[in-house]
Coordinates of C-alpha atoms and ligand atoms in Angstrom, one line a residue:
Chain A
M1 CA 15.3 -34.4 18.5
P2 CA 13.3 -31.2 18.7
K3 CA 16.6 -29.4 18.8
L4 CA 18.0 -31.2 15.9
L5 CA 15.1 -31.0 13.7
P6 CA 15.3 -27.4 12.9
L7 CA 18.8 -28.0 11.8
F8 CA 18.1 -30.7 9.5
E9 CA 15.0 -28.9 8.2
H10 CA 17.3 -26.2 7.4
A11 CA 19.9 -28.4 5.8
V12 CA 17.3 -29.6 3.3
K13 CA 15.4 -26.6 2.7
K14 CA 18.3 -24.0 2.7
P15 CA 20.1 -25.1 -0.5
V16 CA 17.1 -25.8 -2.8
W17 CA 14.5 -22.9 -1.5
D18 CA 16.9 -20.5 0.2
C19 CA 14.8 -21.3 3.5
R20 CA 15.0 -18.7 6.0
M21 CA 13.2 -20.8 8.7
C22 CA 10.5 -18.5 9.5
G23 CA 8.9 -21.7 11.1
Q24 CA 5.4 -21.2 9.2
C25 CA 6.1 -22.6 5.6
V26 CA 3.8 -21.7 3.1
L27 CA 5.9 -22.9 0.1
H28 CA 3.5 -25.4 -1.1
S29 CA 0.9 -22.3 -1.9
T30 CA 3.7 -20.0 -3.2
G31 CA 4.6 -22.0 -6.4
M32 CA 7.3 -23.5 -4.1
T33 CA 9.2 -20.2 -4.2
C34 CA 10.0 -18.8 -0.7
P35 CA 8.2 -15.3 0.1
M36 CA 10.7 -14.9 2.9
T37 CA 13.5 -14.6 0.1
C38 CA 11.6 -11.5 -1.1
P39 CA 13.5 -8.4 0.1
K40 CA 10.3 -7.1 1.8
T41 CA 9.2 -10.4 3.0
L42 CA 5.8 -9.9 1.5
R43 CA 3.6 -13.0 1.7
N44 CA 0.8 -11.8 -0.2
G45 CA 1.8 -11.1 -3.7
P46 CA 4.3 -8.8 -5.4
C47 CA 4.9 -5.0 -4.5
G48 CA 4.2 -2.4 -6.9
G49 CA 8.0 -1.8 -7.6
V50 CA 8.4 -5.0 -10.0
R51 CA 10.6 -3.7 -13.0
E52 CA 9.5 -3.9 -16.4
D53 CA 11.7 -7.1 -17.1
G54 CA 10.1 -8.7 -14.1
N55 CA 13.2 -8.3 -11.9
C56 CA 13.1 -7.0 -8.4
E57 CA 12.8 -3.6 -7.6
V58 CA 15.4 -3.9 -4.6
K59 CA 17.8 -6.2 -6.4
P60 CA 17.7 -5.6 -10.0
E61 CA 19.8 -8.7 -10.9
M62 CA 17.4 -10.9 -9.2
R63 CA 13.9 -12.2 -10.6
C64 CA 11.1 -11.1 -8.5
V65 CA 10.1 -13.8 -6.1
W66 CA 6.6 -13.3 -6.9
V67 CA 6.9 -13.1 -10.6
K68 CA 8.6 -16.4 -10.4
A69 CA 5.8 -18.0 -7.7
E70 CA 3.0 -16.8 -9.9
E71 CA 4.6 -18.6 -13.0
R72 CA 5.5 -21.8 -11.1
S73 CA 2.1 -21.6 -9.4
H74 CA 0.5 -22.5 -12.7
S75 CA 3.2 -25.1 -13.8
P76 CA 1.6 -28.4 -14.7
V77 CA 3.6 -30.4 -12.0
N78 CA 2.1 -28.2 -9.5
P79 CA -0.9 -29.6 -7.8
H80 CA -4.2 -27.9 -8.8
H81 CA -5.2 -27.3 -5.0
W82 CA -1.9 -25.9 -4.3
E83 CA -2.4 -23.5 -7.3
A84 CA -5.9 -22.4 -6.0
E85 CA -4.3 -21.9 -2.5
F86 CA -2.1 -19.3 -4.3
N87 CA -4.5 -16.4 -3.7
D88 CA -5.3 -17.2 -0.3
L89 CA -4.8 -14.3 2.3
R90 CA -1.7 -15.4 4.3
P91 CA -1.9 -13.9 8.0
P92 CA 1.1 -11.8 9.3
V93 CA 4.2 -13.6 10.2
D94 CA 4.5 -15.0 14.1
N95 CA 7.8 -13.7 15.0
R96 CA 8.3 -15.9 17.6
L97 CA 8.6 -18.8 15.4
Q98 CA 11.5 -17.6 13.5
G99 CA 14.2 -20.4 13.8
T100 CA 11.8 -23.4 14.7
S101 CA 11.0 -26.0 12.7
S102 CA 7.7 -25.5 10.5
W103 CA 7.7 -29.4 10.0
I104 CA 6.9 -29.8 14.1
N105 CA 4.8 -26.4 13.8
L106 CA 2.8 -28.0 11.0
V107 CA 2.1 -31.2 12.8
T108 CA 1.4 -29.2 16.1
K109 CA -0.8 -26.7 14.1
R110 CA 1.2 -24.3 16.0
D111 CA 1.8 -22.6 12.6
R112 CA -1.9 -22.0 11.9
R113 CA -2.4 -20.0 15.4
T114 CA -3.1 -16.4 14.3
P115 CA -4.0 -13.4 16.8
A116 CA -7.8 -13.6 17.6
G117 CA -8.2 -10.1 15.8
W118 CA -7.2 -11.7 12.5
S119 CA -10.2 -13.8 12.1
G120 CA -12.2 -11.0 13.4
E121 CA -12.8 -12.1 16.9
T122 CA -12.8 -9.5 19.8
L123 CA -11.9 -10.6 23.1
A124 CA -14.5 -10.8 25.6
E125 CA -11.9 -9.9 28.7
E126 CA -9.4 -7.5 28.6
P127 CA -6.3 -9.8 28.3
A128 CA -4.0 -9.7 31.5
S129 CA -1.8 -6.6 31.2
I130 CA 0.9 -5.2 33.4
G131 CA -1.2 -2.1 33.8
A132 CA -4.0 -4.0 35.2
A133 CA -2.0 -5.8 37.6
L134 CA -0.1 -2.8 39.0
V135 CA -3.3 -1.1 40.2
E136 CA -3.4 -4.1 42.6
I137 CA -0.1 -3.4 44.2
D138 CA -0.2 -0.9 46.8
D139 CA 3.3 -1.1 48.0
P140 CA 5.5 0.5 45.3
T141 CA 8.4 -1.3 46.6
M142 CA 7.0 -4.7 45.5
L143 CA 7.2 -3.4 41.8
P144 CA 9.5 -5.5 39.6
A145 CA 13.4 -3.8 39.4
G146 CA 12.7 -2.6 35.9
F147 CA 9.8 -0.2 36.8
H148 CA 12.0 2.0 39.2
S149 CA 14.4 3.0 36.7
Chain B
M1 CA -18.1 9.0 7.1
S2 CA -15.4 10.8 5.3
R3 CA -16.4 13.1 2.4
L4 CA -14.3 10.8 0.2
S5 CA -16.7 7.8 1.1
D6 CA -20.1 9.8 0.8
L7 CA -18.9 11.0 -2.6
L8 CA -17.8 7.7 -3.8
A9 CA -20.9 6.1 -2.5
S10 CA -23.2 8.6 -4.2
G11 CA -21.7 8.0 -7.6
A12 CA -22.6 11.6 -8.3
R13 CA -19.4 12.6 -10.1
P14 CA -15.7 11.3 -10.5
V15 CA -13.7 12.1 -7.2
V16 CA -10.4 14.2 -7.5
T17 CA -7.4 13.2 -5.1
A18 CA -4.1 14.6 -5.2
E19 CA -0.7 14.2 -3.5
F20 CA 0.2 16.5 -0.7
P21 CA 3.8 18.1 -1.3
S22 CA 6.5 16.8 1.2
I23 CA 7.0 19.1 4.4
D24 CA 10.2 19.7 5.8
G25 CA 9.8 22.4 8.3
G26 CA 8.3 25.8 7.8
G27 CA 5.7 25.2 10.7
L28 CA 2.1 24.8 10.0
A29 CA 2.3 27.9 7.8
A30 CA 3.9 25.5 5.2
V31 CA 1.0 23.1 5.5
E32 CA -1.6 25.9 4.9
R33 CA 0.2 27.2 2.1
A34 CA 0.1 23.8 0.3
A35 CA -3.5 23.3 1.6
D36 CA -4.7 26.4 0.2
E37 CA -3.4 25.7 -3.1
L38 CA -5.2 22.5 -3.3
R39 CA -8.6 23.1 -1.4
P40 CA -10.4 24.3 -4.4
F41 CA -9.7 21.7 -6.8
V42 CA -9.5 18.4 -5.0
D43 CA -11.8 16.3 -2.6
A44 CA -9.2 14.7 -0.6
V45 CA -5.4 14.5 -0.6
N46 CA -2.9 12.1 0.5
A47 CA -0.6 12.5 3.4
T48 CA 2.3 10.7 2.3
D49 CA 4.4 8.4 4.4
N50 CA 8.1 9.0 3.8
P51 CA 7.7 8.9 0.4
A52 CA 10.5 7.0 -2.2
A53 CA 11.9 6.2 1.3
H54 CA 13.0 9.8 2.4
A55 CA 12.2 11.2 5.9
H56 CA 9.9 14.1 6.0
A57 CA 7.2 15.3 8.2
S58 CA 5.3 12.3 9.3
N59 CA 1.9 11.1 7.6
T60 CA 0.0 11.8 11.0
S61 CA 1.2 15.0 11.4
I62 CA 0.3 16.3 7.9
A63 CA -3.0 14.5 8.1
I64 CA -4.0 16.1 11.2
G65 CA -2.6 19.8 9.7
M66 CA -4.6 19.3 6.5
L67 CA -8.1 18.7 8.7
Q68 CA -7.1 22.2 10.4
F69 CA -6.8 23.9 6.9
G70 CA -10.1 22.4 5.8
L71 CA -8.6 19.7 3.5
E72 CA -9.8 16.2 3.6
P73 CA -6.6 13.8 4.2
I74 CA -6.1 10.5 2.9
M75 CA -3.5 9.1 5.4
Q76 CA -1.1 6.8 3.7
V77 CA 0.4 4.1 6.0
V78 CA 3.4 2.3 4.9
C79 CA 4.8 -1.1 6.0
R80 CA 8.3 -0.2 5.4
D81 CA 9.3 1.9 8.4
K82 CA 7.2 0.5 11.3
N83 CA 5.7 -2.6 13.0
R84 CA 2.5 -3.7 13.4
L85 CA 1.9 -2.0 16.9
A86 CA 3.2 1.3 15.7
M87 CA 1.1 1.3 12.6
Q88 CA -2.0 0.3 14.6
A89 CA -1.2 3.2 17.0
D90 CA -0.8 5.9 14.4
I91 CA -4.2 5.0 12.7
M92 CA -5.9 5.2 16.1
G93 CA -3.9 8.5 17.1
A94 CA -4.8 9.9 13.9
S95 CA -8.4 9.1 14.2
L96 CA -8.6 10.8 17.2
F97 CA -8.5 14.0 15.3
G98 CA -10.9 13.0 12.6
V99 CA -8.5 11.3 10.1
E100 CA -10.8 8.9 8.5
N101 CA -9.2 7.7 5.0
V102 CA -6.4 5.4 5.3
A103 CA -4.3 4.2 2.5
C104 CA -2.2 1.0 3.2
L105 CA 1.0 0.5 1.0
T106 CA 3.8 -1.7 1.0
G107 CA 6.3 1.2 0.6
D108 CA 9.4 1.5 -1.9
D109 CA 12.2 -0.2 -0.4
V110 CA 14.7 1.9 1.7
T111 CA 17.3 1.4 -1.4
A112 CA 15.3 3.7 -3.4
G113 CA 15.8 6.5 -0.8
D114 CA 18.5 8.8 0.6
E115 CA 19.0 6.4 3.8
P116 CA 19.9 2.9 2.2
E117 CA 21.5 2.0 5.4
A118 CA 18.3 1.9 7.2
R119 CA 16.6 -1.3 8.5
R120 CA 13.5 -2.6 6.8
V121 CA 10.6 -3.4 8.8
F122 CA 7.8 -4.8 6.6
D123 CA 6.5 -6.6 9.8
L124 CA 3.1 -6.8 7.9
D125 CA 2.3 -6.6 4.1
S126 CA 0.0 -3.9 2.6
T127 CA -2.7 -6.6 2.4
Q128 CA -2.5 -7.5 6.3
L129 CA -2.5 -4.1 7.0
I130 CA -5.8 -3.5 5.3
K131 CA -7.3 -6.2 7.1
V132 CA -5.8 -4.9 10.4
A133 CA -7.0 -1.5 9.8
S134 CA -10.5 -2.5 8.8
G135 CA -10.5 -4.4 12.1
L136 CA -9.7 -1.3 14.2
A137 CA -12.8 0.2 12.4
E138 CA -15.1 -3.0 13.6
G139 CA -14.0 -2.6 17.1
H140 CA -10.7 -4.5 17.9
Y141 CA -6.8 -4.6 17.4
L142 CA -4.8 -7.1 15.7
S143 CA -4.7 -9.1 18.9
G144 CA -8.5 -9.0 19.5
R145 CA -8.3 -6.7 22.1
A146 CA -11.6 -4.5 22.1
I147 CA -11.9 -0.7 21.3
K148 CA -15.0 0.4 22.9
E149 CA -15.6 3.3 20.6
P150 CA -14.0 2.4 17.2
P151 CA -12.7 5.0 15.2
A152 CA -14.7 5.7 11.6
L153 CA -12.0 4.6 9.0
F154 CA -12.6 4.4 5.3
V155 CA -9.6 2.0 4.4
G156 CA -8.0 1.8 1.0
A157 CA -4.7 0.8 -0.8
V158 CA -2.8 1.1 -3.8
E159 CA -2.1 -1.2 -6.7
N160 CA 0.2 -1.0 -9.7
P161 CA -1.6 -2.3 -12.8
F162 CA 1.4 -1.6 -14.8
A163 CA 4.0 -3.9 -13.1
P164 CA 4.7 -7.5 -13.7
P165 CA 2.9 -10.0 -13.4
L166 CA 0.5 -7.8 -15.2
D167 CA -2.4 -10.9 -15.5
Y168 CA -2.0 -11.4 -11.4
R169 CA -2.6 -7.6 -10.6
V170 CA -6.2 -8.0 -10.8
L171 CA -6.2 -10.9 -8.4
R172 CA -4.0 -8.8 -6.2
A173 CA -6.7 -6.0 -6.2
K174 CA -9.3 -8.5 -5.6
K175 CA -7.4 -9.8 -2.5
K176 CA -7.1 -6.2 -1.5
A177 CA -10.7 -5.5 -1.6
E178 CA -11.4 -8.9 0.3
A179 CA -9.4 -7.5 3.0
G180 CA -11.5 -4.4 3.4
A181 CA -10.0 -2.0 0.8
R182 CA -13.0 0.3 -0.3
F183 CA -10.7 2.3 -2.8
L184 CA -7.5 1.4 -4.5
Q185 CA -5.5 4.5 -5.9
L186 CA -3.4 3.0 -9.0
Q187 CA -0.1 3.6 -9.5
I188 CA 1.3 6.1 -12.3
G189 CA 1.3 4.5 -15.8
Y190 CA 2.0 5.3 -19.0
Y191 CA 0.7 2.4 -20.9
P192 CA -3.0 3.0 -21.6
E193 CA -4.0 -0.4 -22.4
R194 CA -2.8 -1.6 -19.0
P195 CA -5.2 0.0 -16.9
E196 CA -7.9 -0.8 -19.5
A197 CA -7.1 -4.3 -19.0
F198 CA -6.8 -4.2 -15.5
V199 CA -10.1 -2.2 -15.0
R200 CA -11.8 -4.6 -17.3
G201 CA -10.8 -7.5 -15.2
C202 CA -11.8 -5.7 -11.9
V203 CA -15.2 -5.3 -13.1
E204 CA -15.6 -8.9 -14.3
Q205 CA -14.2 -10.2 -10.8
G206 CA -16.5 -7.9 -8.9
V207 CA -13.9 -5.9 -7.3
T208 CA -15.6 -2.7 -8.5
Q209 CA -18.7 -3.5 -6.5
T210 CA -17.0 -2.8 -3.4
T211 CA -14.0 -0.9 -4.3
A212 CA -13.3 2.5 -6.1
L213 CA -10.6 2.6 -8.7
I214 CA -8.9 5.7 -9.1
P215 CA -6.0 6.0 -11.6
T216 CA -3.1 8.3 -11.0
V217 CA -1.8 10.9 -13.7
V218 CA 1.2 13.2 -13.3
L219 CA 1.8 16.6 -14.2
T220 CA 5.4 17.2 -15.5
K221 CA 7.0 19.8 -17.5
T222 CA 10.1 18.5 -19.2
A223 CA 11.1 15.3 -21.2
R224 CA 13.7 14.9 -18.6
A225 CA 11.2 14.4 -15.7
L226 CA 9.9 11.5 -17.9
T227 CA 13.2 10.0 -18.4
F228 CA 13.9 10.5 -14.8
M229 CA 10.5 8.5 -13.7
N230 CA 11.0 5.9 -16.1
D231 CA 14.8 5.2 -15.2
S232 CA 14.5 5.8 -11.2
V233 CA 11.0 5.3 -10.0
P234 CA 10.5 1.8 -8.8
G235 CA 7.3 0.4 -11.0
I236 CA 7.0 3.1 -13.4
S237 CA 7.8 2.7 -17.1
I238 CA 7.0 4.9 -20.1
P239 CA 7.1 4.1 -23.6
A240 CA 9.9 5.9 -25.6
E241 CA 7.6 6.9 -28.3
M242 CA 6.0 8.9 -25.5
I243 CA 9.2 10.6 -24.1
E244 CA 10.2 11.4 -27.8
R245 CA 6.8 12.8 -28.5
V246 CA 7.3 15.6 -25.6
A247 CA 11.0 16.1 -26.2
G248 CA 10.7 16.8 -29.8
A249 CA 7.7 19.3 -29.3
G250 CA 10.1 22.4 -29.6
D251 CA 11.1 25.0 -27.2
K252 CA 10.8 24.9 -23.5
D253 CA 7.1 26.2 -23.6
A254 CA 6.2 23.8 -26.3
V255 CA 7.6 20.9 -24.5
A256 CA 5.7 21.9 -21.4
E257 CA 2.7 22.1 -23.3
A258 CA 3.2 18.8 -24.8
S259 CA 3.5 17.4 -21.4
Y260 CA 0.2 18.8 -20.3
Q261 CA -1.6 17.5 -23.5
L262 CA -0.1 14.1 -22.5
T263 CA -1.3 14.3 -19.1
L264 CA -4.7 15.6 -20.3
E265 CA -5.1 12.6 -22.9
L266 CA -4.0 10.0 -20.2
S267 CA -6.6 11.5 -17.7
Q268 CA -9.5 11.5 -20.2
H269 CA -8.9 8.2 -21.2
A270 CA -8.6 6.9 -17.7
L271 CA -11.9 8.6 -16.8
S272 CA -13.5 7.0 -20.0
L273 CA -12.9 3.5 -18.5
P274 CA -16.2 2.0 -17.0
G275 CA -15.2 1.0 -13.4
V276 CA -13.0 4.0 -12.6
S277 CA -14.7 6.5 -10.1
G278 CA -12.2 9.3 -10.2
I279 CA -8.5 10.4 -10.8
H280 CA -5.5 11.0 -8.6
L281 CA -3.2 13.9 -9.5
T282 CA 0.4 14.3 -8.8
D283 CA 1.5 17.7 -9.6
F284 CA 5.4 18.2 -10.2
R285 CA 4.8 21.5 -12.2
H286 CA 3.1 23.8 -9.6
D287 CA 2.4 26.3 -12.4
G288 CA -1.2 26.1 -12.2
S289 CA -1.4 23.5 -14.5
L290 CA -3.5 21.5 -11.8
E291 CA -6.2 23.9 -12.0
R292 CA -6.3 24.0 -15.7
L293 CA -6.6 19.8 -15.8
V294 CA -9.5 20.0 -13.5
R295 CA -10.9 22.8 -15.7
D296 CA -10.5 21.0 -18.9
L297 CA -11.6 17.6 -17.3
G298 CA -14.8 19.6 -15.7
I299 CA -14.5 18.0 -12.5
G300 CA -13.9 18.3 -8.7
P301 CA -15.3 20.5 -6.3
A302 CA -14.6 23.9 -8.2
F303 CA -17.6 22.5 -10.3
D304 CA -20.1 21.3 -7.9
P305 CA -23.3 23.2 -7.2
V306 CA -22.4 25.7 -4.2
A307 CA -23.3 24.5 -0.8
T308 CA -23.3 20.6 -1.4
V309 CA -19.8 19.5 -1.6
A310 CA -17.6 22.5 -2.0
G311 CA -19.2 24.3 0.8
T312 CA -18.5 21.7 3.5
T313 CA -14.8 22.2 3.5
A314 CA -14.7 25.5 5.1
V315 CA -14.2 25.1 8.8
Ligands
LIG401 S1 10.0 -6.8 -6.6 FE1 9.3 -8.7 -6.1 S2 10.9 -9.9 -4.8 FE2 11.5 -7.5 -4.9 S3 10.8 -6.5 -3.2 FE3 9.1 -6.4 -4.8 S4 7.6 -8.3 -4.4 FE4 9.7 -8.6 -3.4

């Protein structure tokens, strides 16, 4: 099932929203307009290049994704709490989730996980790094193969 | 903190910032020449980051070079060309040399430049970058890894009050301010009523309490320059009457003068708006008009009492 679900999700969301399977869906807060279809994949509003007619800087024949999103967020059929979320600061995309099912990630709250620094936290300890591990190795022949090249 | 942030905090007078020309070779002498031209008239200068998606000497190198020649840089960082690791590294690296002002931009698309085949990155968007850069100054990378001696940074951004959706631009400015932007340079624009509405909105939304607004004006010499910007620069639109007014002024000199007067009027109008803290100048003329403009406006280091602000630039 976990293998099939992304396929199924894509089959449903691709035709309607041109879903790019980022795995961390924010459609409800962006007027049901997928920000990943913005050529710059902006998640926090329109760039400064939007054309006078409201079309996209990059693709002049396409309406700017964020112009569309903003209009739709005020639509009477859009629930108010979704409209309010339009202005939320959305965190950077977790590129590891590309191609996974946002439905599963929503249920498991995996799509809410952000790097500690995003919420202003400073990690107490140095995270394990290869550099730190290396100083513990006395015998250079014990190094992983890649380090000799 | 940076001179720019001190000046803005003091509110003593409107600040004057400008755009550094793109540098393509010529050694540090090329940087020095450009710095010499601007130094007497401006408080800080943008070190651009591959503007209009054309490669040039990098933002970090130019920012560091400016410091060597006594000019305060505002280092632009655009999201188009580098991922989050590289952008954090650039800001941290430049800060080692004393670069404090950082402006976070989305960046024009690669299709606007001369290498449209390039891969676009946009790993972060500009608002996310503001927050990440502010985090560096607070003592941690995006990962949360601690920075024991955090850099002093004055983080800002750019906003375009002239591009649709016009009503939403104030909220976007607010979002950037909340993410940590302490100044916003505003995109070039020729519709005076748009910055008016935008600045009013920013005052109402409390944006100006934390964040300085700095509109941009451009010094041009010909009607063709205006037409070019209108047609080819993403996000810039110019009313036809304005272009006609300049084009119909008469001979070459009269057109140049009409262009100057237009810039002067737009500058005066921008500076008259409550909530505006200064002006950003882009000079495409290079004929002494920048000096003339700051003199006509009566602002900038050239008009400060000696030894306060102007004196600190000499190294
Ligand atoms: S104009 Fe709109 S859709 Fe196009 S790149 Fe900018 S924000 Fe994205």
